[in-house]
CSV table of C-alpha atoms in Angstrom, one decimal:
chain,number,residue,atom,x,y,z
A,1,UNK,CA,-0.9,-49.5,11.8
A,2,UNK,CA,-2.4,-46.4,11.3
A,3,UNK,CA,-0.5,-43.1,12.7
A,4,UNK,CA,-2.1,-42.0,16.1
A,5,UNK,CA,-4.6,-39.0,15.5
A,6,UNK,CA,-3.2,-35.9,17.3
A,7,UNK,CA,-5.5,-34.4,20.2
A,8,UNK,CA,-7.8,-31.4,19.7
A,9,UNK,CA,-5.4,-29.1,21.6
A,10,UNK,CA,-2.5,-30.1,19.3
A,11,UNK,CA,-4.4,-29.9,16.3
A,12,UNK,CA,-5.6,-26.2,17.3
A,13,UNK,CA,-2.0,-25.4,18.2
A,14,UNK,CA,-0.6,-26.8,14.9
A,15,UNK,CA,-3.3,-25.0,13.0
A,16,UNK,CA,-2.4,-21.6,15.0
A,17,UNK,CA,1.1,-22.3,14.3
A,18,UNK,CA,1.3,-23.1,10.7
A,19,UNK,CA,-1.9,-21.3,9.2
A,20,UNK,CA,-1.7,-17.4,8.7
A,21,UNK,CA,-5.6,-17.3,8.0
A,22,UNK,CA,-6.3,-18.9,11.7
A,23,UNK,CA,-3.6,-16.5,13.0
A,24,UNK,CA,-5.3,-13.4,11.4
A,25,UNK,CA,-8.8,-14.6,12.2
A,26,UNK,CA,-7.7,-15.1,15.7
A,27,UNK,CA,-5.9,-11.5,15.8
A,28,UNK,CA,-9.3,-10.2,14.4
A,29,UNK,CA,-11.5,-11.2,17.3
A,30,UNK,CA,-9.0,-10.2,20.0
A,31,UNK,CA,-8.6,-6.5,18.4
A,32,UNK,CA,-12.5,-6.3,18.3
A,33,UNK,CA,-12.5,-7.5,22.1
A,34,UNK,CA,-9.7,-5.3,23.0
A,35,UNK,CA,-11.2,-2.3,21.4
A,36,UNK,CA,-14.8,-2.9,23.1
A,37,UNK,CA,-13.4,-3.4,26.4
A,38,UNK,CA,-10.6,-1.2,26.8
A,39,UNK,CA,-11.1,1.9,24.1
A,40,UNK,CA,-8.2,4.3,25.8
A,41,UNK,CA,-5.5,1.5,25.5
A,42,UNK,CA,-6.8,0.7,22.1
A,43,UNK,CA,-6.2,3.9,20.6
A,44,UNK,CA,-2.5,3.3,21.7
A,45,UNK,CA,-2.3,0.4,19.1
A,46,UNK,CA,-2.3,2.7,16.1
A,47,UNK,CA,1.5,2.1,15.5
A,48,UNK,CA,1.1,-1.6,15.0
A,49,UNK,CA,-1.2,-1.2,11.7
A,50,UNK,CA,0.6,1.5,10.3
A,51,UNK,CA,4.1,-0.1,11.2
A,52,UNK,CA,3.1,-3.1,8.9
A,53,UNK,CA,1.5,-1.0,6.1
A,54,UNK,CA,4.8,0.9,5.9
A,55,UNK,CA,7.0,-2.0,5.5
A,56,UNK,CA,4.7,-3.6,2.8
A,57,UNK,CA,4.9,-0.2,0.9
A,58,UNK,CA,8.6,-0.3,0.9
A,59,UNK,CA,8.7,-3.1,-1.3
A,60,UNK,CA,5.6,-2.7,-3.8
A,61,UNK,CA,7.5,-0.5,-6.1
A,62,UNK,CA,10.6,-2.4,-6.7
A,63,UNK,CA,8.5,-5.6,-6.7
A,64,UNK,CA,6.1,-4.0,-9.4
A,65,UNK,CA,9.0,-2.8,-11.6
A,66,UNK,CA,11.0,-6.3,-11.3
A,67,UNK,CA,7.8,-8.2,-12.5
A,68,UNK,CA,6.9,-5.9,-15.3
A,69,UNK,CA,10.5,-5.8,-16.7
A,70,UNK,CA,10.9,-9.6,-16.2
A,71,UNK,CA,7.3,-10.0,-17.9
A,72,UNK,CA,8.2,-7.8,-20.8
A,73,UNK,CA,11.5,-9.4,-21.6
A,74,UNK,CA,10.4,-12.8,-21.4
A,75,UNK,CA,7.2,-12.2,-23.4
A,76,UNK,CA,9.5,-10.8,-26.1
A,77,UNK,CA,6.7,-8.7,-27.5
A,78,UNK,CA,6.3,-5.0,-26.6
A,79,UNK,CA,3.2,-5.1,-28.8
A,80,UNK,CA,1.4,-7.5,-26.6
A,81,UNK,CA,2.4,-5.4,-23.6
A,82,UNK,CA,0.6,-2.6,-25.3
A,83,UNK,CA,-2.5,-4.7,-25.9
A,84,UNK,CA,-2.6,-5.7,-22.4
A,85,UNK,CA,-2.6,-2.2,-21.1
A,86,UNK,CA,-5.5,-0.9,-23.5
A,87,UNK,CA,-7.5,-4.1,-22.8
A,88,UNK,CA,-7.1,-3.3,-19.0
A,89,UNK,CA,-8.2,0.0,-19.3
A,90,UNK,CA,-11.3,-0.9,-21.5
A,91,UNK,CA,-12.1,-3.4,-18.7
A,92,UNK,CA,-11.4,-1.0,-15.6
A,93,UNK,CA,-13.6,1.7,-17.4
A,94,UNK,CA,-16.6,-0.7,-17.9
A,95,UNK,CA,-16.3,-2.2,-14.6
A,96,UNK,CA,-16.0,1.1,-12.6
A,97,UNK,CA,-18.8,2.7,-14.6
A,98,UNK,CA,-21.0,-0.5,-13.8
A,99,UNK,CA,-20.5,0.0,-10.1
A,100,UNK,CA,-21.3,3.7,-10.4
A,101,UNK,CA,-24.5,2.7,-12.0
A,102,UNK,CA,-25.3,0.1,-9.5
A,103,UNK,CA,-24.7,2.3,-6.8
A,104,UNK,CA,-27.0,4.9,-7.7
A,105,UNK,CA,-29.6,2.7,-8.6
A,106,UNK,CA,-29.7,1.0,-5.4
A,107,UNK,CA,-29.6,4.8,-3.3
A,108,UNK,CA,-32.6,5.5,-5.7
A,109,UNK,CA,-34.5,2.3,-4.7
A,110,UNK,CA,-33.7,2.3,-1.0
A,111,UNK,CA,-33.1,6.0,-0.4
A,112,UNK,CA,-30.9,5.3,2.6
A,113,UNK,CA,-30.9,9.1,3.7
A,114,UNK,CA,-34.8,9.9,3.1
A,115,UNK,CA,-36.4,11.4,6.5
A,116,UNK,CA,-33.1,12.3,8.1
A,117,UNK,CA,-34.1,16.2,7.8
A,118,UNK,CA,-30.5,17.2,8.5
A,119,UNK,CA,-29.8,21.1,8.5
A,120,UNK,CA,-26.3,21.4,6.8
A,121,UNK,CA,-25.4,24.4,9.1
A,122,UNK,CA,-25.5,22.3,12.0
A,123,UNK,CA,-22.5,20.0,10.7
A,124,UNK,CA,-18.8,20.2,11.7
A,125,UNK,CA,-17.2,20.6,8.4
A,126,UNK,CA,-13.9,21.1,10.0
A,127,UNK,CA,-13.6,17.8,10.7
A,128,UNK,CA,-13.8,17.0,6.8
A,129,UNK,CA,-10.6,19.1,6.4
A,130,UNK,CA,-8.8,17.3,9.2
A,131,UNK,CA,-9.5,14.1,7.4
A,132,UNK,CA,-8.5,15.3,4.3
A,133,UNK,CA,-5.6,17.6,5.3
A,134,UNK,CA,-6.8,20.5,3.3
A,135,UNK,CA,-5.7,18.4,-0.1
A,136,UNK,CA,-7.7,18.3,-3.4
A,137,UNK,CA,-8.1,15.6,-6.1
A,138,UNK,CA,-5.8,16.2,-9.0
A,139,UNK,CA,-7.3,17.3,-12.3
A,140,UNK,CA,-7.5,15.1,-15.4
A,141,UNK,CA,-4.2,17.1,-16.7
A,142,UNK,CA,-2.5,17.0,-13.5
A,143,UNK,CA,-3.2,13.2,-13.1
A,144,UNK,CA,-1.8,12.4,-16.5
A,145,UNK,CA,1.5,14.6,-15.9
A,146,UNK,CA,1.9,13.3,-12.6
A,147,UNK,CA,2.2,10.0,-14.0
A,148,UNK,CA,5.2,11.0,-16.0
A,149,UNK,CA,8.1,10.6,-13.8
A,150,UNK,CA,10.4,13.5,-13.1
A,151,UNK,CA,13.6,11.0,-11.4
A,152,UNK,CA,14.2,7.3,-11.6
A,153,UNK,CA,14.9,7.5,-8.1
A,154,UNK,CA,11.9,9.7,-7.0
A,155,UNK,CA,9.4,7.4,-8.6
A,156,UNK,CA,10.3,4.7,-6.1
A,157,UNK,CA,11.1,7.1,-3.3
A,158,UNK,CA,7.4,8.3,-3.4
A,159,UNK,CA,5.8,5.1,-4.3
A,160,UNK,CA,4.3,6.5,-7.4
A,161,UNK,CA,3.2,3.4,-8.7
A,162,UNK,CA,2.3,4.5,-12.1
A,163,UNK,CA,5.6,6.3,-12.7
A,164,UNK,CA,7.4,2.9,-11.6
A,165,UNK,CA,5.0,1.2,-14.4
A,166,UNK,CA,6.3,3.7,-17.2
A,167,UNK,CA,10.0,3.2,-16.0
A,168,UNK,CA,9.8,-0.5,-15.9
A,169,UNK,CA,8.0,-0.5,-19.3
A,170,UNK,CA,10.6,1.7,-20.7
A,171,UNK,CA,13.6,-0.6,-19.2
A,172,UNK,CA,11.9,-3.7,-20.4
A,173,UNK,CA,11.6,-2.4,-24.0
A,174,UNK,CA,15.1,-1.5,-23.9
A,175,UNK,CA,16.0,-5.0,-22.8
A,176,UNK,CA,14.1,-6.4,-25.9
A,177,UNK,CA,16.0,-3.9,-28.3
A,178,UNK,CA,19.3,-4.6,-26.6
A,179,UNK,CA,18.9,-8.3,-26.3
A,180,UNK,CA,21.1,-10.8,-24.4
A,181,UNK,CA,24.1,-10.3,-26.4
A,182,UNK,CA,24.8,-6.6,-25.1
A,183,UNK,CA,23.5,-6.8,-21.5
A,184,UNK,CA,23.3,-10.7,-20.6
A,185,UNK,CA,23.6,-10.1,-16.7
A,186,UNK,CA,20.9,-7.6,-16.4
A,187,UNK,CA,17.8,-9.8,-16.7
A,188,UNK,CA,19.0,-12.5,-14.3
A,189,UNK,CA,19.9,-10.1,-12.0
A,190,UNK,CA,16.2,-8.5,-12.0
A,191,UNK,CA,14.8,-12.0,-11.7
A,192,UNK,CA,17.2,-12.6,-8.5
A,193,UNK,CA,16.0,-9.2,-7.1
A,194,UNK,CA,12.4,-10.3,-7.6
A,195,UNK,CA,13.3,-13.7,-5.4
A,196,UNK,CA,14.6,-11.5,-2.7
A,197,UNK,CA,11.8,-9.1,-2.7
A,198,UNK,CA,9.3,-12.0,-2.5
A,199,UNK,CA,11.5,-13.5,0.2
A,200,UNK,CA,11.1,-10.2,2.3
A,201,UNK,CA,7.6,-10.3,1.8
A,202,UNK,CA,7.5,-13.7,3.5
A,203,UNK,CA,9.0,-12.2,6.4
A,204,UNK,CA,7.0,-9.3,6.8
A,205,UNK,CA,3.8,-11.4,6.5
A,206,UNK,CA,4.5,-13.3,9.8
A,207,UNK,CA,3.8,-9.6,11.6
A,208,UNK,CA,0.4,-9.7,9.7
A,209,UNK,CA,-1.5,-10.8,12.9
A,210,UNK,CA,0.0,-8.2,14.9
A,211,UNK,CA,-1.1,-5.7,12.3
A,212,UNK,CA,-4.7,-6.9,12.0
A,213,UNK,CA,-5.1,-6.9,15.9
A,214,UNK,CA,-3.8,-3.4,16.2
A,215,UNK,CA,-6.0,-1.8,13.3
A,216,UNK,CA,-9.3,-3.5,14.5
A,217,UNK,CA,-8.6,-2.4,18.1
A,218,UNK,CA,-8.1,1.3,17.1
A,219,UNK,CA,-11.2,0.9,15.0
A,220,UNK,CA,-13.7,-0.7,17.6
A,221,UNK,CA,-12.0,1.8,20.1
A,222,UNK,CA,-12.7,4.8,18.3
A,223,UNK,CA,-16.0,4.3,16.7
A,224,UNK,CA,-17.5,1.7,18.7
A,225,UNK,CA,-20.4,-0.6,17.8
A,226,UNK,CA,-22.9,2.1,18.1
A,227,UNK,CA,-22.1,3.6,14.8
A,228,UNK,CA,-23.5,0.5,13.1
A,229,UNK,CA,-27.0,1.2,14.6
A,230,UNK,CA,-27.0,4.8,13.5
A,231,UNK,CA,-26.0,4.2,9.9
A,232,UNK,CA,-27.4,0.4,9.7
A,233,UNK,CA,-29.5,1.3,6.4
A,234,UNK,CA,-26.6,3.1,5.0
A,235,UNK,CA,-24.4,0.4,5.8
A,236,UNK,CA,-26.5,-2.4,4.8
A,237,UNK,CA,-27.1,-1.0,1.4
A,238,UNK,CA,-23.4,-0.5,0.6
A,239,UNK,CA,-22.8,-4.1,1.7
A,240,UNK,CA,-25.7,-5.5,-0.3
A,241,UNK,CA,-24.8,-3.6,-3.5
A,242,UNK,CA,-21.1,-4.6,-3.2
A,243,UNK,CA,-22.2,-8.2,-3.1
A,244,UNK,CA,-24.3,-7.9,-5.9
A,245,UNK,CA,-21.6,-6.3,-7.8
A,246,UNK,CA,-19.2,-9.1,-6.7
A,247,UNK,CA,-21.8,-12.0,-8.1
A,248,UNK,CA,-21.8,-9.9,-11.4
A,249,UNK,CA,-17.8,-10.3,-11.2
A,250,UNK,CA,-18.3,-14.1,-10.3
A,251,UNK,CA,-20.5,-14.6,-13.5
A,252,UNK,CA,-18.2,-12.3,-15.6
A,253,UNK,CA,-15.1,-14.5,-14.6
A,254,UNK,CA,-16.9,-17.6,-15.4
A,255,UNK,CA,-18.0,-16.6,-18.7
A,256,UNK,CA,-14.6,-15.4,-19.9
A,257,UNK,CA,-12.2,-17.9,-18.2
A,258,UNK,CA,-14.3,-20.7,-16.9
A,259,UNK,CA,-12.8,-20.1,-13.3
A,260,UNK,CA,-14.8,-20.0,-10.2
A,261,UNK,CA,-14.8,-16.7,-8.2
A,262,UNK,CA,-15.5,-18.9,-5.2
A,263,UNK,CA,-12.4,-20.9,-5.6
A,264,UNK,CA,-10.4,-18.0,-6.2
A,265,UNK,CA,-11.5,-16.4,-2.9
A,266,UNK,CA,-10.4,-19.6,-1.0
A,267,UNK,CA,-7.2,-19.7,-2.8
A,268,UNK,CA,-6.5,-16.0,-1.2
A,269,UNK,CA,-8.5,-16.3,2.0
A,270,UNK,CA,-5.5,-15.3,4.0
A,271,UNK,CA,-4.9,-12.1,1.8
A,272,UNK,CA,-8.7,-11.1,1.8
A,273,UNK,CA,-8.7,-11.4,5.7
A,274,UNK,CA,-5.4,-9.4,6.1
A,275,UNK,CA,-6.8,-6.7,3.8
A,276,UNK,CA,-10.1,-6.7,5.7
A,277,UNK,CA,-8.1,-6.4,9.0
A,278,UNK,CA,-6.1,-3.6,8.2
A,279,UNK,CA,-8.3,-1.9,5.6
A,280,UNK,CA,-5.8,-1.7,3.0
A,281,UNK,CA,-5.4,-3.7,-0.5
A,282,UNK,CA,-1.8,-2.2,-0.6
A,283,UNK,CA,-0.9,-4.4,2.3
A,284,UNK,CA,-1.5,-7.7,0.2
A,285,UNK,CA,-0.6,-6.6,-3.1
A,286,UNK,CA,2.9,-8.3,-3.4
A,287,UNK,CA,1.2,-11.7,-2.1
A,288,UNK,CA,-1.6,-11.4,-4.5
A,289,UNK,CA,0.6,-10.7,-7.4
A,290,UNK,CA,2.5,-13.9,-6.4
A,291,UNK,CA,-0.3,-15.7,-6.2
A,292,UNK,CA,-1.8,-14.7,-9.4
A,293,UNK,CA,1.6,-15.4,-11.1
A,294,UNK,CA,1.1,-19.3,-9.4
A,295,UNK,CA,-2.5,-19.5,-10.6
A,296,UNK,CA,-1.2,-19.4,-14.3
A,297,UNK,CA,-1.5,-15.7,-15.2
A,298,UNK,CA,1.6,-14.4,-17.1
A,299,UNK,CA,4.0,-12.3,-15.5
A,300,UNK,CA,3.9,-9.1,-17.9
A,301,UNK,CA,-0.2,-9.2,-17.4
A,302,UNK,CA,0.1,-9.6,-13.5
A,303,UNK,CA,2.7,-6.6,-13.3
A,304,UNK,CA,0.7,-4.3,-15.6
A,305,UNK,CA,-2.9,-5.0,-14.9
A,306,UNK,CA,-3.1,-5.4,-11.1
A,307,UNK,CA,-0.7,-2.2,-10.2
A,308,UNK,CA,-2.7,0.0,-12.8
A,309,UNK,CA,-6.2,-1.3,-11.2
A,310,UNK,CA,-5.1,0.2,-8.0
A,311,UNK,CA,-5.3,3.4,-9.7
A,312,UNK,CA,-7.9,3.0,-12.3
A,313,UNK,CA,-10.3,0.4,-11.1
A,314,UNK,CA,-11.7,1.2,-7.5
A,315,UNK,CA,-14.8,-0.6,-7.9
A,316,UNK,CA,-15.6,-0.8,-4.2
A,317,UNK,CA,-14.9,3.2,-4.0
A,318,UNK,CA,-17.1,3.9,-6.9
A,319,UNK,CA,-20.1,2.1,-5.4
A,320,UNK,CA,-19.5,4.0,-2.1
A,321,UNK,CA,-19.3,7.3,-3.7
A,322,UNK,CA,-22.4,7.0,-5.9
A,323,UNK,CA,-24.5,5.7,-2.8
A,324,UNK,CA,-22.9,8.3,-0.5
A,325,UNK,CA,-23.5,11.2,-2.9
A,326,UNK,CA,-27.2,10.3,-3.0
A,327,UNK,CA,-27.4,9.4,0.6
A,328,UNK,CA,-26.1,13.2,1.5
A,329,UNK,CA,-28.7,14.8,-1.0
A,330,UNK,CA,-31.7,12.6,0.5
A,331,UNK,CA,-30.1,13.5,4.1
A,332,UNK,CA,-30.7,17.0,3.5
A,333,UNK,CA,-33.7,17.0,1.7
A,334,UNK,CA,-32.4,17.6,-1.7
A,335,UNK,CA,-34.1,15.6,-4.7
A,336,UNK,CA,-31.7,15.0,-7.3
A,337,UNK,CA,-33.0,15.0,-11.1
A,338,UNK,CA,-32.2,12.6,-13.7
A,339,UNK,CA,-29.6,15.0,-15.3
A,340,UNK,CA,-28.0,15.8,-12.1
A,341,UNK,CA,-27.6,12.0,-11.5
A,342,UNK,CA,-26.0,11.8,-14.8
A,343,UNK,CA,-23.7,14.5,-13.8
A,344,UNK,CA,-22.5,12.6,-10.7
A,345,UNK,CA,-21.7,9.6,-12.9
A,346,UNK,CA,-19.5,11.7,-15.1
A,347,UNK,CA,-17.9,13.7,-12.5
A,348,UNK,CA,-17.2,10.3,-10.3
A,349,UNK,CA,-16.0,8.6,-13.5
A,350,UNK,CA,-13.1,11.3,-13.6
A,351,UNK,CA,-12.6,12.1,-9.8
A,352,UNK,CA,-12.4,8.2,-8.9
A,353,UNK,CA,-9.4,7.7,-11.0
A,354,UNK,CA,-7.2,10.1,-9.0
A,355,UNK,CA,-8.2,8.8,-5.6
A,356,UNK,CA,-5.4,6.4,-5.0
A,357,UNK,CA,-2.8,7.3,-2.4
A,358,UNK,CA,-4.6,10.8,-1.3
A,359,UNK,CA,-5.5,11.2,2.4
A,360,UNK,CA,-9.4,11.5,2.9
A,361,UNK,CA,-9.8,10.8,-1.0
A,362,UNK,CA,-13.3,9.6,-0.7
A,363,UNK,CA,-14.2,12.9,1.1
A,364,UNK,CA,-12.7,15.1,-1.8
A,365,UNK,CA,-14.5,13.3,-4.3
A,366,UNK,CA,-17.8,13.7,-2.5
A,367,UNK,CA,-16.8,17.4,-1.9
A,368,UNK,CA,-16.1,17.7,-5.6
A,369,UNK,CA,-19.3,16.2,-6.8
A,370,UNK,CA,-21.4,18.0,-4.6
A,371,UNK,CA,-19.7,21.4,-5.7
A,372,UNK,CA,-20.1,20.3,-9.5
A,373,UNK,CA,-24.1,19.9,-8.8
A,374,UNK,CA,-24.4,23.3,-7.0
A,375,UNK,CA,-27.5,21.8,-5.0
A,376,UNK,CA,-25.9,19.8,-2.1
A,377,UNK,CA,-23.9,21.9,0.6
A,378,UNK,CA,-20.3,20.6,0.2
A,379,UNK,CA,-20.3,20.7,3.9
A,380,UNK,CA,-22.7,18.1,4.2
A,381,UNK,CA,-20.2,15.4,3.4
A,382,UNK,CA,-19.4,15.5,7.0
A,383,UNK,CA,-22.5,13.5,7.5
A,384,UNK,CA,-20.4,10.6,6.5
A,385,UNK,CA,-17.4,11.0,8.8
A,386,UNK,CA,-18.9,8.7,11.3
A,387,UNK,CA,-19.5,5.7,9.0
A,388,UNK,CA,-16.6,6.1,6.5
A,389,UNK,CA,-14.1,3.7,8.2
A,390,UNK,CA,-17.0,1.0,8.4
A,391,UNK,CA,-17.1,1.2,4.8
A,392,UNK,CA,-13.4,0.2,4.3
A,393,UNK,CA,-14.3,-3.3,4.5
A,394,UNK,CA,-16.6,-3.2,1.5
A,395,UNK,CA,-14.4,-1.0,-0.4
A,396,UNK,CA,-11.2,-3.3,0.1
A,397,UNK,CA,-13.0,-6.5,-0.9
A,398,UNK,CA,-14.8,-5.2,-4.1
A,399,UNK,CA,-11.4,-3.3,-5.1
A,400,UNK,CA,-9.5,-6.3,-4.6
A,401,UNK,CA,-11.7,-8.7,-6.1
A,402,UNK,CA,-12.2,-6.5,-9.2
A,403,UNK,CA,-8.9,-6.3,-9.8
A,404,UNK,CA,-8.0,-10.0,-9.7
A,405,UNK,CA,-10.9,-10.5,-11.8
A,406,UNK,CA,-9.3,-8.1,-14.4
A,407,UNK,CA,-6.1,-9.7,-14.3
A,408,UNK,CA,-7.6,-13.0,-15.0
A,409,UNK,CA,-10.1,-12.0,-17.9
A,410,UNK,CA,-7.5,-9.7,-19.5
A,411,UNK,CA,-4.8,-12.5,-19.5
A,412,UNK,CA,-7.5,-14.8,-20.9
A,413,UNK,CA,-8.4,-12.1,-23.5
A,414,UNK,CA,-4.7,-11.9,-24.5
A,415,UNK,CA,-3.9,-15.5,-24.3
A,416,UNK,CA,-1.5,-15.0,-21.2
A,417,UNK,CA,-3.2,-17.4,-19.1
A,418,UNK,CA,-2.5,-20.9,-18.5
A,419,UNK,CA,-6.0,-22.3,-18.2
A,420,UNK,CA,-5.0,-26.0,-17.0
A,421,UNK,CA,-2.7,-24.7,-14.4
A,422,UNK,CA,-5.2,-22.0,-12.9
A,423,UNK,CA,-7.9,-24.7,-12.7
A,424,UNK,CA,-5.5,-26.9,-10.9
A,425,UNK,CA,-4.2,-24.5,-8.4
A,426,UNK,CA,-7.9,-22.9,-7.7
A,427,UNK,CA,-9.0,-26.6,-7.3
A,428,UNK,CA,-6.5,-27.4,-4.8
A,429,UNK,CA,-4.8,-30.1,-7.1
A,430,UNK,CA,-1.5,-28.1,-7.0
A,431,UNK,CA,-0.9,-26.6,-3.4
A,432,UNK,CA,0.7,-23.3,-3.4
A,433,UNK,CA,2.9,-24.2,-0.2
A,434,UNK,CA,4.7,-27.0,-2.4
A,435,UNK,CA,5.7,-24.3,-4.8
A,436,UNK,CA,8.3,-22.8,-2.7
A,437,UNK,CA,8.9,-21.0,0.4
A,438,UNK,CA,6.6,-18.3,0.4
A,439,UNK,CA,5.3,-19.3,3.5
A,440,UNK,CA,1.6,-19.8,1.9
A,441,UNK,CA,-0.2,-22.6,3.7
A,442,UNK,CA,-3.0,-24.7,2.3
A,443,UNK,CA,-6.1,-25.8,4.1
A,444,UNK,CA,-5.1,-29.3,3.3
A,445,UNK,CA,-1.8,-28.5,5.5
A,446,UNK,CA,-3.7,-27.4,8.1
A,447,UNK,CA,-5.9,-30.6,8.5
A,448,UNK,CA,-2.9,-33.1,7.6
A,449,UNK,CA,-2.0,-35.5,10.6
A,450,UNK,CA,1.5,-34.6,11.9
A,451,UNK,CA,4.5,-37.1,11.1
A,452,UNK,CA,8.0,-37.1,11.9
A,453,UNK,CA,8.6,-38.0,8.1
A,454,UNK,CA,8.7,-35.6,5.4
A,455,UNK,CA,5.8,-35.7,2.9
A,456,UNK,CA,6.7,-36.4,-0.9
A,457,UNK,CA,6.1,-33.0,-2.7
A,458,UNK,CA,5.4,-33.2,-6.5
A,459,UNK,CA,6.7,-30.0,-8.3
A,460,UNK,CA,5.1,-29.1,-11.5
A,461,UNK,CA,7.3,-29.1,-14.5
A,462,UNK,CA,6.0,-25.5,-15.3
A,463,UNK,CA,8.1,-24.5,-12.2
A,464,UNK,CA,11.6,-26.0,-12.8
A,465,UNK,CA,14.1,-23.5,-13.5
A,466,UNK,CA,15.0,-22.8,-17.2
A,467,UNK,CA,17.5,-20.6,-18.8
A,468,UNK,CA,16.3,-17.2,-19.9
A,469,UNK,CA,14.9,-17.2,-23.5
A,470,UNK,CA,17.0,-15.0,-26.0
A,471,UNK,CA,15.3,-11.7,-26.7
A,472,UNK,CA,15.9,-9.5,-29.8
């Protein structure tokens, strides 16, 4: 006799209890309602989102360090690691330059700022200073020098990902040089530390719905829904340009690896919704690293390409900066020539690389671009203050997908991608939750009928523990 089908309320309750996606989606809707109905109360919910982001940031640096060191040591080839890094940088530069070009082309065709006739002298530029904290973007030389750590502990304490990557490369190279005969316990210890960090991630992720609720309530309470009407043309253009760029990413992914971006989106749907709710790609970085590894990308490729992309491959930010620059020029009545627009691309190719982790970095990059042109008043960037937070969703999705596609493409390029496993994972033939304890739920799990008997779980052969290989 077939098992009884649970009632609708029980099925809904079960989905809410087990699915992170459903929890975050509900929190997103509740946050919008609270922000709209009680904006004053919503302003007090800021610590919910900020606290969650702080918790995630505390584990990003040690996680990146462990993944990179283990990846280098297990791959046993430092030259291959160098090739991965070089190919990643080539991919990043091509992708971000393409994003800049698409943004400029879209802004020229649609002209979102035309007809506004704004007088720059009437704008409150002090709000921009408050947004940026009076900071500035580093020059190219400063950016390179700042990537070199001054102390081992300081790189972790300050959460400087590029510095942590350099230290991880050095430690991984040292492990390869010394081999297991001289330091037989170091690599297993780092692997164990990595597992502990992933367990901590699973604990913190249980707070994700609370973080999304708080962040969304603050956003709607502070800016309201009226700002969407005021900047409707600009918002629609940015999101349409991002959708076009993502479509190009899907084509590139299919051509290079044969994988489907749509299936990958379904695979990381919880992380994507969380990134949207918190307006931060950092909040999902540990989970995305874990899922990319489970989808067949080798540890060294994931550990190097994804964190580096957070500094070098900000495709969504590049789109926004190029469109924003032309929007400001059109709004104040400045007609930029072709040579000036080429200058915009060249300046943004440099400034966009130093944006990660700097408060108000988009406004700093826009101010630097306006100053380099000499035709746009630097204070005119205040025009984007009201809409900047609305653009976070576009930037987050595009940045995250751009970096994930880069991981798959570079891994495939270097022969560091298990294609058979990737296709099975993205098609749902291998369920993430069956791979051990990270709290990841699949759609199949959400829809499965309840039963007292535990379901048999097939563990793929690749996941069985094997002794660490000898390195020399």
